mmCIF file of C-alpha atoms in Angstrom:
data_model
loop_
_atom_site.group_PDB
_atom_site.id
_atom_site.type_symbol
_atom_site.label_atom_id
_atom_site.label_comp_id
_atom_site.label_asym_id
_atom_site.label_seq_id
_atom_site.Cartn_x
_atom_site.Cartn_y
_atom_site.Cartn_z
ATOM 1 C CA UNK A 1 -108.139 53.965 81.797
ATOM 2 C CA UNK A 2 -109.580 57.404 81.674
ATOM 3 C CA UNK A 3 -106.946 60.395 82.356
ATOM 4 C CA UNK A 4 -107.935 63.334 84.304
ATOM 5 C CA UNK A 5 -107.567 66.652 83.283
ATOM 6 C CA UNK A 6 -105.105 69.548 84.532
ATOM 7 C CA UNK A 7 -108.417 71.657 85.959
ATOM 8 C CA UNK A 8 -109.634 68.220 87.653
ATOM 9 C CA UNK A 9 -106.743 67.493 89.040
ATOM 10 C CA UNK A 10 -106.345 70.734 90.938
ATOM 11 C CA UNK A 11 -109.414 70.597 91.937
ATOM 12 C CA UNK A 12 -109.100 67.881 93.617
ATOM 13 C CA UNK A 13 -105.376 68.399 95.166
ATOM 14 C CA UNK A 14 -107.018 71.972 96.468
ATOM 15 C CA UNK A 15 -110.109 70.180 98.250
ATOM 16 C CA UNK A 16 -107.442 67.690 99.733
ATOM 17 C CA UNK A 17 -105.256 70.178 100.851
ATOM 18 C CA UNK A 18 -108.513 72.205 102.372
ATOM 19 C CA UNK A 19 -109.727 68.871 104.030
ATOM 20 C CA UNK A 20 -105.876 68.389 105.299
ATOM 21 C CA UNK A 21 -106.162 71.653 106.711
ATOM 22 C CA UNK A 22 -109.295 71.616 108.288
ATOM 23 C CA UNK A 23 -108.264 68.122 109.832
ATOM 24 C CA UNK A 24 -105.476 70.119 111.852
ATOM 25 C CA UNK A 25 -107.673 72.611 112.709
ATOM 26 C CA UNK A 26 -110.122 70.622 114.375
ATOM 27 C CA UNK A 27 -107.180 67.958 115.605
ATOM 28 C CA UNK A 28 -106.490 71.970 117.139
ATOM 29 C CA UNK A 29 -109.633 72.917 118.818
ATOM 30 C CA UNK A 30 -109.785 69.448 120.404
ATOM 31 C CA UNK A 31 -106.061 69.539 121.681
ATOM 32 C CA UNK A 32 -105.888 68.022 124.302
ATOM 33 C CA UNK A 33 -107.679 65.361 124.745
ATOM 34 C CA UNK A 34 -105.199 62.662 126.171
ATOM 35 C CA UNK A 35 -102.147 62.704 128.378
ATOM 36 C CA UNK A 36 -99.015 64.637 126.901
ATOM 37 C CA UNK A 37 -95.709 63.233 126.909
ATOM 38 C CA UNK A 38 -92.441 65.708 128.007
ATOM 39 C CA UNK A 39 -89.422 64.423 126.562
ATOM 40 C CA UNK A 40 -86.232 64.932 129.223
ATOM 41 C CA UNK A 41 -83.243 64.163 127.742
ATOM 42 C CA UNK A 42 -81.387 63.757 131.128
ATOM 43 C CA UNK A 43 -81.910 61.517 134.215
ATOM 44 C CA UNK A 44 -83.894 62.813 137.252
ATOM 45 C CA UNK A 45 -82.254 64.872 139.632
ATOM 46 C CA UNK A 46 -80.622 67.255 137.535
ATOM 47 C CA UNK A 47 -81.377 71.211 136.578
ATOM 48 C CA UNK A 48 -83.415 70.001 133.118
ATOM 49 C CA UNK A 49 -85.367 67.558 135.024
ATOM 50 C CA UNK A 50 -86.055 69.714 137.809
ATOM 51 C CA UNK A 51 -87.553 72.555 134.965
ATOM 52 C CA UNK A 52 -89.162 69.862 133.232
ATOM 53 C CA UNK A 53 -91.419 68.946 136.137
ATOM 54 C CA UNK A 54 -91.994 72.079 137.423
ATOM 55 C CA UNK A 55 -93.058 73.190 133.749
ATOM 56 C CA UNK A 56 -95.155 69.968 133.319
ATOM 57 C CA UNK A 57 -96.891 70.325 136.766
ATOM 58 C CA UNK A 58 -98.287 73.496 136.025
ATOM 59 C CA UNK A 59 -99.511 72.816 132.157
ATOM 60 C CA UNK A 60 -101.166 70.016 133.554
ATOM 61 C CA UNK A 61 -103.153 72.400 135.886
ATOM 62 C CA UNK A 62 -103.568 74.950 132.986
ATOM 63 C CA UNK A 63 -104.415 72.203 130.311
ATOM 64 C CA UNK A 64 -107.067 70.383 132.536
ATOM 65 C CA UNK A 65 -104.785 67.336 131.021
ATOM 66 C CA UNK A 66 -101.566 65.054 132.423
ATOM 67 C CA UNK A 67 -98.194 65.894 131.155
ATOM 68 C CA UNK A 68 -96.083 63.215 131.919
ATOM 69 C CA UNK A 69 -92.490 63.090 132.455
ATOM 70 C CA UNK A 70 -90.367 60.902 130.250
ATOM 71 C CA UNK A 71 -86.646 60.761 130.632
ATOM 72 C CA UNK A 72 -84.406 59.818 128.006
ATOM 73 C CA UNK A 73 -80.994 60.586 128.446
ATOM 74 C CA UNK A 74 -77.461 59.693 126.967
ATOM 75 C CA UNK A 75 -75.133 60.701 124.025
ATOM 76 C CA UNK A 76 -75.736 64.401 124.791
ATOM 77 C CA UNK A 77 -79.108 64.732 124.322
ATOM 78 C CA UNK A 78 -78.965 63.090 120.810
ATOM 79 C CA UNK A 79 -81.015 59.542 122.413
ATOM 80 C CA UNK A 80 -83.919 62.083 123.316
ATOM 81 C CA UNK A 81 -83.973 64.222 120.384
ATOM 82 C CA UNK A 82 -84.089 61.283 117.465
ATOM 83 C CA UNK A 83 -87.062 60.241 119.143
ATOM 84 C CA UNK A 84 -89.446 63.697 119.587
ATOM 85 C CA UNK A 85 -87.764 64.270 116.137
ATOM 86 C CA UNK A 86 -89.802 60.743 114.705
ATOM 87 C CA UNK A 87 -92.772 61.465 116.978
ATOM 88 C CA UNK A 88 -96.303 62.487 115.306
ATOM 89 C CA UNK A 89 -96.330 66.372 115.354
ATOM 90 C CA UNK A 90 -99.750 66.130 116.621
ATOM 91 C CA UNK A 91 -98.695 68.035 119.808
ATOM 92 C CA UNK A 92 -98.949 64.724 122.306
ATOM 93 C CA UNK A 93 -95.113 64.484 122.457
ATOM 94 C CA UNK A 94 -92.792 67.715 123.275
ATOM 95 C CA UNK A 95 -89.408 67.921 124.593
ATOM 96 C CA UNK A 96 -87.152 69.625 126.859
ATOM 97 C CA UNK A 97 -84.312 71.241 124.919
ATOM 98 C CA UNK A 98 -80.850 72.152 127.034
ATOM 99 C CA UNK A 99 -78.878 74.860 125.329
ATOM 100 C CA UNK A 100 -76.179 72.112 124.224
ATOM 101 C CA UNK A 101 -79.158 70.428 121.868
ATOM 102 C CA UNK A 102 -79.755 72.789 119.712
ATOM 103 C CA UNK A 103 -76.537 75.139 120.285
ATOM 104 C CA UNK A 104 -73.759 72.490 120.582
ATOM 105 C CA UNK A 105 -74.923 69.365 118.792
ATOM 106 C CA UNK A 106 -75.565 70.906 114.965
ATOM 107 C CA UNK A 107 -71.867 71.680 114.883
ATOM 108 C CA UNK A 108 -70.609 68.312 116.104
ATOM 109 C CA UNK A 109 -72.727 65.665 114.450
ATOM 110 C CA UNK A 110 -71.131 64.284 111.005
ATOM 111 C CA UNK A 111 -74.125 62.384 110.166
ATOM 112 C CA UNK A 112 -76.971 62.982 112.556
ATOM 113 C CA UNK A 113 -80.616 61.250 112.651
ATOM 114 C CA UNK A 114 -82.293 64.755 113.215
ATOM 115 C CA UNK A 115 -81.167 68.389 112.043
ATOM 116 C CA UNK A 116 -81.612 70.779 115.181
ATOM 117 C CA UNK A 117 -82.570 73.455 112.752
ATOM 118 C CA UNK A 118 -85.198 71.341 111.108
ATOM 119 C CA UNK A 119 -86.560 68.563 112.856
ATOM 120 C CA UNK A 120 -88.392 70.700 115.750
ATOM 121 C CA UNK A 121 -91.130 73.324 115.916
ATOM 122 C CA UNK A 122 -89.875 75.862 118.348
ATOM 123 C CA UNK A 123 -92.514 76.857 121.192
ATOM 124 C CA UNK A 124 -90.355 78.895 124.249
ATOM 125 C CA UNK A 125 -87.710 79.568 126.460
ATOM 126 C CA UNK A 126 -88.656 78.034 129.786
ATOM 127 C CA UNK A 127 -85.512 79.319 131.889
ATOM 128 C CA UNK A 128 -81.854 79.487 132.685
ATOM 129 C CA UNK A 129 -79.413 79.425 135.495
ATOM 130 C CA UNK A 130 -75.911 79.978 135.779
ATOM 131 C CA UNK A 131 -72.811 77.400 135.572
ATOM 132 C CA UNK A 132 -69.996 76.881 138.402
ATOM 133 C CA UNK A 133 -67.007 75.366 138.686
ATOM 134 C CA UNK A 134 -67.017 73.116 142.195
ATOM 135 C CA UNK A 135 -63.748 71.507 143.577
ATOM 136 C CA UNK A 136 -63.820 67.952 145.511
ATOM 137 C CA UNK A 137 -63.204 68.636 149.432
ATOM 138 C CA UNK A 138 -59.616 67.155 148.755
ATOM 139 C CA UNK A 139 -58.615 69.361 146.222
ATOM 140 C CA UNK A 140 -55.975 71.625 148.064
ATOM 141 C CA UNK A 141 -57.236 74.702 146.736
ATOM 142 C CA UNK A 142 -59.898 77.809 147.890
ATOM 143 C CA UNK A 143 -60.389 79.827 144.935
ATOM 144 C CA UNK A 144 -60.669 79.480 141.346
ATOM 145 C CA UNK A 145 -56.445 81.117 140.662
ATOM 146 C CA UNK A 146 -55.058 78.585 142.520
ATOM 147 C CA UNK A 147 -57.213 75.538 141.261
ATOM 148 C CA UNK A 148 -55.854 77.257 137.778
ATOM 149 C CA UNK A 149 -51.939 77.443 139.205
ATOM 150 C CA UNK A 150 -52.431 73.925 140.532
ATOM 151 C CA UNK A 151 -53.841 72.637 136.992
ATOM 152 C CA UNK A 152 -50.454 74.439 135.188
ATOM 153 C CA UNK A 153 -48.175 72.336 137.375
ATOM 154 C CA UNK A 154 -50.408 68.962 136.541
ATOM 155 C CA UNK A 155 -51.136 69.225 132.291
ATOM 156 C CA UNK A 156 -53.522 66.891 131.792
ATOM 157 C CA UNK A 157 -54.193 65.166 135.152
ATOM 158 C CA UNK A 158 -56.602 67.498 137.518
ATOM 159 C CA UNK A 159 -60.065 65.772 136.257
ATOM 160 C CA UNK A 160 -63.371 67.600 135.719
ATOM 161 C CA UNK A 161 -67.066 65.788 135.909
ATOM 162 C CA UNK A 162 -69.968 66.927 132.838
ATOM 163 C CA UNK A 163 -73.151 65.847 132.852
ATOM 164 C CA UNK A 164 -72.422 64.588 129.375
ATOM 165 C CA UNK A 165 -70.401 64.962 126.147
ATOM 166 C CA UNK A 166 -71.281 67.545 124.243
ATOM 167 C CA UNK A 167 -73.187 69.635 126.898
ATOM 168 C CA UNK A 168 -73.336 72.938 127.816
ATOM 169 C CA UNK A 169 -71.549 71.545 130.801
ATOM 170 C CA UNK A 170 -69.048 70.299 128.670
ATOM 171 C CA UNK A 171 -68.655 73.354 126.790
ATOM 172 C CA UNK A 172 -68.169 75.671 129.541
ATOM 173 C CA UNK A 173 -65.348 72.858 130.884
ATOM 174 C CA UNK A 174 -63.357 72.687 127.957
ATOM 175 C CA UNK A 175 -63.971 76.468 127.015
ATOM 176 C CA UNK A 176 -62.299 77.938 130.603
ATOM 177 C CA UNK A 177 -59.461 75.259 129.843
ATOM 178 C CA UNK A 178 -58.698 77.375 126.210
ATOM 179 C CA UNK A 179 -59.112 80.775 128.221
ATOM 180 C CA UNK A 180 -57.435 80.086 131.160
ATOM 181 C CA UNK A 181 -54.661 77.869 129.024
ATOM 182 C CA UNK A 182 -54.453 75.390 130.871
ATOM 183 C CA UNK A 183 -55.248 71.265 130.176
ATOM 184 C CA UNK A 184 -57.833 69.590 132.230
ATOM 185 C CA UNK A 185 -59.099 65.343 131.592
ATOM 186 C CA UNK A 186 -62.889 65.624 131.248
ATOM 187 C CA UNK A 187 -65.009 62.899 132.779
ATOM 188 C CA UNK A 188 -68.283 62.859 130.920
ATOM 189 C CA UNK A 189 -71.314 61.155 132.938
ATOM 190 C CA UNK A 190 -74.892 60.090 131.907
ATOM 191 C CA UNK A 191 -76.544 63.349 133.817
ATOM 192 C CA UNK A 192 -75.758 65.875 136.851
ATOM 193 C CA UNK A 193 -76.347 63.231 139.774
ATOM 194 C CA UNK A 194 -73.574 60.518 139.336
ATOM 195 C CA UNK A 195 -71.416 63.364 137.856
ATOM 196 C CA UNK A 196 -71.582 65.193 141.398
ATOM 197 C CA UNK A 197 -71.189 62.083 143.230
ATOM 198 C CA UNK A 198 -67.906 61.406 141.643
ATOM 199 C CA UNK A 199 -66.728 65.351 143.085
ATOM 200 C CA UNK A 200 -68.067 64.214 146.327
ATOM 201 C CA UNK A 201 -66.158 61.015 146.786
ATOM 202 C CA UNK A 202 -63.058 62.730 145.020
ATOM 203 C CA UNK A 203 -62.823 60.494 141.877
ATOM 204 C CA UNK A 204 -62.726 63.554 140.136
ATOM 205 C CA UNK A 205 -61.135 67.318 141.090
ATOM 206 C CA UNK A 206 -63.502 69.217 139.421
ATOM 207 C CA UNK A 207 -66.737 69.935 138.516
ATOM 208 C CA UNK A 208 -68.535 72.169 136.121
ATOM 209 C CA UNK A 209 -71.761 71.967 136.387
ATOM 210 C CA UNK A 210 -75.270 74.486 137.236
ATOM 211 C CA UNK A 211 -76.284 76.575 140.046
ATOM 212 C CA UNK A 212 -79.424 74.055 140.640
ATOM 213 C CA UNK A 213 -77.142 71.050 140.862
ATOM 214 C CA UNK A 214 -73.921 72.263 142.983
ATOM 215 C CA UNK A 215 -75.474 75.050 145.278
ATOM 216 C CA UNK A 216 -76.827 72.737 147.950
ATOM 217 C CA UNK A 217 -73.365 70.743 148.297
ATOM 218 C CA UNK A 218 -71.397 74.139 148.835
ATOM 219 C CA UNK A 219 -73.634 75.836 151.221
ATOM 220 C CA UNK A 220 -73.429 72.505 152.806
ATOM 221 C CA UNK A 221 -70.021 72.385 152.600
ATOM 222 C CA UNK A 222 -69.872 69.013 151.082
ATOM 223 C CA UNK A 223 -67.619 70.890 148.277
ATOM 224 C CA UNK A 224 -66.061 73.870 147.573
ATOM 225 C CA UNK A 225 -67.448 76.752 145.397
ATOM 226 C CA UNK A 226 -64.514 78.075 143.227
ATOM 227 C CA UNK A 227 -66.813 80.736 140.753
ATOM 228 C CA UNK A 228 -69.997 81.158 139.414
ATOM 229 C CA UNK A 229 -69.725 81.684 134.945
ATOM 230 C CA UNK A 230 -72.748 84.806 134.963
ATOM 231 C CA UNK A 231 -72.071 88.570 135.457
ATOM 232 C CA UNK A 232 -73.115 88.443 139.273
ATOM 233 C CA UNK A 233 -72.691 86.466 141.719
ATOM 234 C CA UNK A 234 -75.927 84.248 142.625
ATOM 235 C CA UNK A 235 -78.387 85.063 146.037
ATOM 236 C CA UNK A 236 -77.807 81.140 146.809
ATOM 237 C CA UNK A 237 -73.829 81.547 146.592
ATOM 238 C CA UNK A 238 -73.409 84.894 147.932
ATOM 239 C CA UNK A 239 -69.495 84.126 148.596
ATOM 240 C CA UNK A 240 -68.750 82.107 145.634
ATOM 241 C CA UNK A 241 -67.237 85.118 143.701
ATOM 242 C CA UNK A 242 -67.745 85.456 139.254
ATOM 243 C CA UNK A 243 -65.087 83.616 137.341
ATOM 244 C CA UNK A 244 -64.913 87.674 135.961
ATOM 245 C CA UNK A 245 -64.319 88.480 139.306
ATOM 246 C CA UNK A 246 -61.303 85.813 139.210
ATOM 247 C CA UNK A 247 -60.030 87.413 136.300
ATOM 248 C CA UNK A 248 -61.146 86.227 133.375
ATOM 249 C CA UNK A 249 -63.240 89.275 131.790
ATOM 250 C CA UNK A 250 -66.853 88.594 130.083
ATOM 251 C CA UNK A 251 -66.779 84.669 131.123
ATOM 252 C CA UNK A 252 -70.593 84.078 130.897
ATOM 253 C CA UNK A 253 -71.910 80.731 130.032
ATOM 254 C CA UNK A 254 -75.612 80.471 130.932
ATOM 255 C CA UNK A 255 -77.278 77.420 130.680
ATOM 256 C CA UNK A 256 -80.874 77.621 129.588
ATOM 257 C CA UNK A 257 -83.791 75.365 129.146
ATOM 258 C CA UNK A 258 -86.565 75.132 126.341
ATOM 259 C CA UNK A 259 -89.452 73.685 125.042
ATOM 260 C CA UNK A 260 -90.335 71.921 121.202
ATOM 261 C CA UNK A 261 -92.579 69.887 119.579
ATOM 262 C CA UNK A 262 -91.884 67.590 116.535
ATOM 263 C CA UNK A 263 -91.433 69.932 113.084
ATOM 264 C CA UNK A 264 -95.030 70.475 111.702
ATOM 265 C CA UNK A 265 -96.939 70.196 114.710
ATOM 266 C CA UNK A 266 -99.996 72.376 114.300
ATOM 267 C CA UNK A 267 -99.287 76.518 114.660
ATOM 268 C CA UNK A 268 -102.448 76.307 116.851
ATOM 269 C CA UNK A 269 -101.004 74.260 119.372
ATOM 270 C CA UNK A 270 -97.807 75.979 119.355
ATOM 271 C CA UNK A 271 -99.504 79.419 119.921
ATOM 272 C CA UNK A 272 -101.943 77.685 122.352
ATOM 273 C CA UNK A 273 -98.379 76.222 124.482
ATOM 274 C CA UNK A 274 -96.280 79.520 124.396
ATOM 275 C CA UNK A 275 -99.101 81.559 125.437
ATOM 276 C CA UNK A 276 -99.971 78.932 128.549
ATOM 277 C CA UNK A 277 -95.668 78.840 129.406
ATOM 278 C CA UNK A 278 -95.998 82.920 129.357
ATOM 279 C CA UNK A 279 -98.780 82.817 131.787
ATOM 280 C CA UNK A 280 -97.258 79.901 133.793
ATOM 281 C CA UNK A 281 -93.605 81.587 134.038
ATOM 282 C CA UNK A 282 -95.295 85.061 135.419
ATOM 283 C CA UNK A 283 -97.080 83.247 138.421
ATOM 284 C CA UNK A 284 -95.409 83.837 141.657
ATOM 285 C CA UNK A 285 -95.473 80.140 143.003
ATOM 286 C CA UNK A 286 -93.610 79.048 139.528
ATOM 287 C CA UNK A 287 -91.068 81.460 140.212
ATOM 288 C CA UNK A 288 -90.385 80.846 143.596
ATOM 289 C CA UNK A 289 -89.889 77.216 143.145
ATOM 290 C CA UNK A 290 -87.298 77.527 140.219
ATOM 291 C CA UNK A 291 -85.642 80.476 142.293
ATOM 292 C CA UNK A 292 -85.076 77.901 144.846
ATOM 293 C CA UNK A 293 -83.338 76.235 142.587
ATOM 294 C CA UNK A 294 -80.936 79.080 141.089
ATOM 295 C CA UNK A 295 -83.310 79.220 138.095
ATOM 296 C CA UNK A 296 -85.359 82.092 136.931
ATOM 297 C CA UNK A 297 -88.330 82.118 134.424
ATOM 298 C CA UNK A 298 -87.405 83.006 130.717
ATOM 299 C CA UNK A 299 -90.003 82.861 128.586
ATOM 300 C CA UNK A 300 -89.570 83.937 124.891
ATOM 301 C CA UNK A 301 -91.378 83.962 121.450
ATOM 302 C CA UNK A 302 -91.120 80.481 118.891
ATOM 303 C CA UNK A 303 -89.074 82.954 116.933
ATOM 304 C CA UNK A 304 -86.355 83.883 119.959
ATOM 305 C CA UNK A 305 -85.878 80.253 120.772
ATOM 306 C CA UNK A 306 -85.296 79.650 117.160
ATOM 307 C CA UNK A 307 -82.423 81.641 117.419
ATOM 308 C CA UNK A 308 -79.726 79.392 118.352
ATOM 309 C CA UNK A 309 -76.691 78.931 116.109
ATOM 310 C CA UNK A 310 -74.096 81.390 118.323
ATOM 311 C CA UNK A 311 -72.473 78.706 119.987
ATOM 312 C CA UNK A 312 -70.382 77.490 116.612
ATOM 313 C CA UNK A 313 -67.414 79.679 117.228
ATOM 314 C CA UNK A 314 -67.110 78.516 120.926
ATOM 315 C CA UNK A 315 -67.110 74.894 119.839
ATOM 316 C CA UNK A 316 -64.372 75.123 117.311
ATOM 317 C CA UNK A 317 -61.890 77.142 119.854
ATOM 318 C CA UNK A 318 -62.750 74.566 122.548
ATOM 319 C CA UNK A 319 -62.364 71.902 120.975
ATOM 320 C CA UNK A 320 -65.460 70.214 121.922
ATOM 321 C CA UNK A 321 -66.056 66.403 120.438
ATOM 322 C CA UNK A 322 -67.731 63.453 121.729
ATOM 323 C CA UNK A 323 -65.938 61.585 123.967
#
C-alpha cells in the first residue's frame, strides 16, 4: 500500500476543511429553507411559552418560513436542553433558554448529558419580567411581613408552588426563605399552570412565581399579591408593593428569557437570528403584546447572553437541589 506524504496529506486535509467550510456557507445562504423547530422547555401557558410564541410568530413573518413551537418540559429544563444539545447545529432546531438553564442548572448537575457552557451557541436575550410572591385566598395574611411572621410561627409547614426544581422560580423561593430566615416546604410542579392552580384551590400557601403568570389572578382577585422581587413596582400591579419596599433591601430576582442553537451551528445563521430578534424586539406591536404580559423586550449580543455564571453564589446560600 502506497503511503502519502506529509505535503499530500495537508493538502488534502486543507481542501477538506475549505470544502467543509464552503458547505456551511452555502447550507448559510440557503437558511431557511424548511420549517424551524423552537424548543420550550415548559408546558403552554406559562411566561416562557408565552415569549416563545410571540418570538416564533414574528420570525416566521421575518423569515418568510414556519417556526414551530415544541414543548418539552420537566426536570428543570434539563428534558429540553439534552435534546437541542444532540440536535444537528444546522440552525433547524433552537431553544428557549429560562435564566435557571443556563444560570442554575451548571451548578447543580453531578453528571449532566449537556454542559450549559458548551453544548449551545448563544444567539440573544429575548426578554424578562419580574417574580412575585402570591398567597392562596385562605392564607390569613395581606402583606408580605405578616405572611413572613406567620411562616416563623409554622417552620416548615406554610407551602410554596415552583414551576419546577431547579428554576428561577425555585431559586427566588428558597433564596427569600435564607434572607428572610425563615423555613418554607417547596412544592415543585411540571410548569406555571398546575403550579397556580394548586394556590388557587389552596393546596399550597404560597406561590412564587412571574409577573406574566400571577398578575391576572390578583387584579382579579382570585389571590393575593404579597410583593413584586424588581426595584419598582410593576404598571400591571400598581398596589402590590417591592419585596424592598417590605424590607428586605436589593431583593431583585428577574427572570429572563433567551434564545440558542445547538454548539457549532453556523456563525451566519447566528448573526442572521440576532440581527432579525433586534429588529423584531424594537417593533411596537411585539412590545405591546409582551407588555401585556409584564414582559419587556431585551435583546442582547451572542456575547451578553453568554454571560451567565452569576447565579453560583445564590445557589450555594439557598440551598437549591433537585427535589
Amino acid at each position: 500500500m502506497s503511503r502519502v506524504s506529509p505535503y499530500r496529506r495537508r493538502t488534502l486535509l486543507l481542501a477538506a476543511a475549505l470544502a467543509l467550510g464552503t458547505s456551511f456557507t452555502a447550507q448559510a445562504d440557503n437558511w431557511p429553507s424548511k420549517p424551524i423547530k423552537l424548543v420550550v422547555p415548559y408546558p403552554p401557558g406559562g411566561a416562557a411559552d408565552t415569549v416563545g410564541r410571540i418570538f416564533a410568530e414574528k420570525l416566521s413573518e421575518s423569515l418568510k418560513q414556519s417556526v414551530v413551537v415544541d414543548n418539552r418540559p420537566g426536570a428543570g429544563t434539563a428534558i429540553a436542553a439534552e435534546y437541542v444539545a444532540k440536535s444537528a447545529a444546522d440552525g433547524y432546531t433552537l431553544s428557549l433558554v429560562p435564566t435557571g438553564q443556563l444560570t442554575i442548572l451548571p451548578h447543580l448537575a453531578k453528571e449532566p448529558r449537556f454542559d450549559p457552557f458548551t453544548s449551545f451557541t448563544p444567539i440573544s436575550q429575548l426578554a424578562y419580567t419580574s417574580v412575585v410572591i402570591a398567597a392562596s385566598p385562605e392564607l390569613p395574611v395581606t402583606n408580605l411581613k405578616e405572611a413572613v411572621a406567620l411562616a416563623k410561627t409554622k417552620p416548615g409547614r406554610l407551602s410554596y408552588s415552583s414551576s419546577g426544581s431547579a428554576t428561577i422560580i425555585h431559586l427566588a423561593g428558597e433564596y427569600f426563605a435564607s434572607v428572610a430566615g425563615i423555613e418554607l416546604l417547596h412544592v415543585p410542579f411540571k410548569g406555571s399552570a398546575p403550579a397556580v392552580t394548586a394556590l388557587l384551590g389552596n393546596e399550597v400557601n404560597l406561590a412564587f412565581d412571574t409577573l406574566t403568570i400571577l398578575a391576572p389572578q390578583i387584579k382579579a382577585g382570585k389571590i393575593k399579591g404579597l410583593a413584586i422581587a424588581a426595584r419598582e413596582r410593576s404598571p400591571l400591579l400598581p398596589n402590590v408593593p417591592t419585596v424592598i419596599e417590605a424590607g428586605y433591601a436589593d431583593f431583585e430576582v428577574p427572570s429572563w428569557f433567551g434564545l440558542v442553537a445547538p454548539a457549532g451551528t453556523p456563525k451566519e445563521i447566528v448573526q442572521k437570528l440576532n440581527a432579525e430578534i433586534t429588529a423584531i424586539a424594537k417593533q411596537p406591536a411585539t412590545r405591546e403584546k409582551l407588555a401585556a404580559q409584564g414582559l419587556e423586550p431585551w435583546p442582547s449580543t451572542p456575547e451578553q447572553l453568554a454571560d451567565h455564571a452569576k447565579y453560583g453564589q445564590i445557589v450555594k446560600k439557598a440551598r437549591i437541589t433537585f427535589d
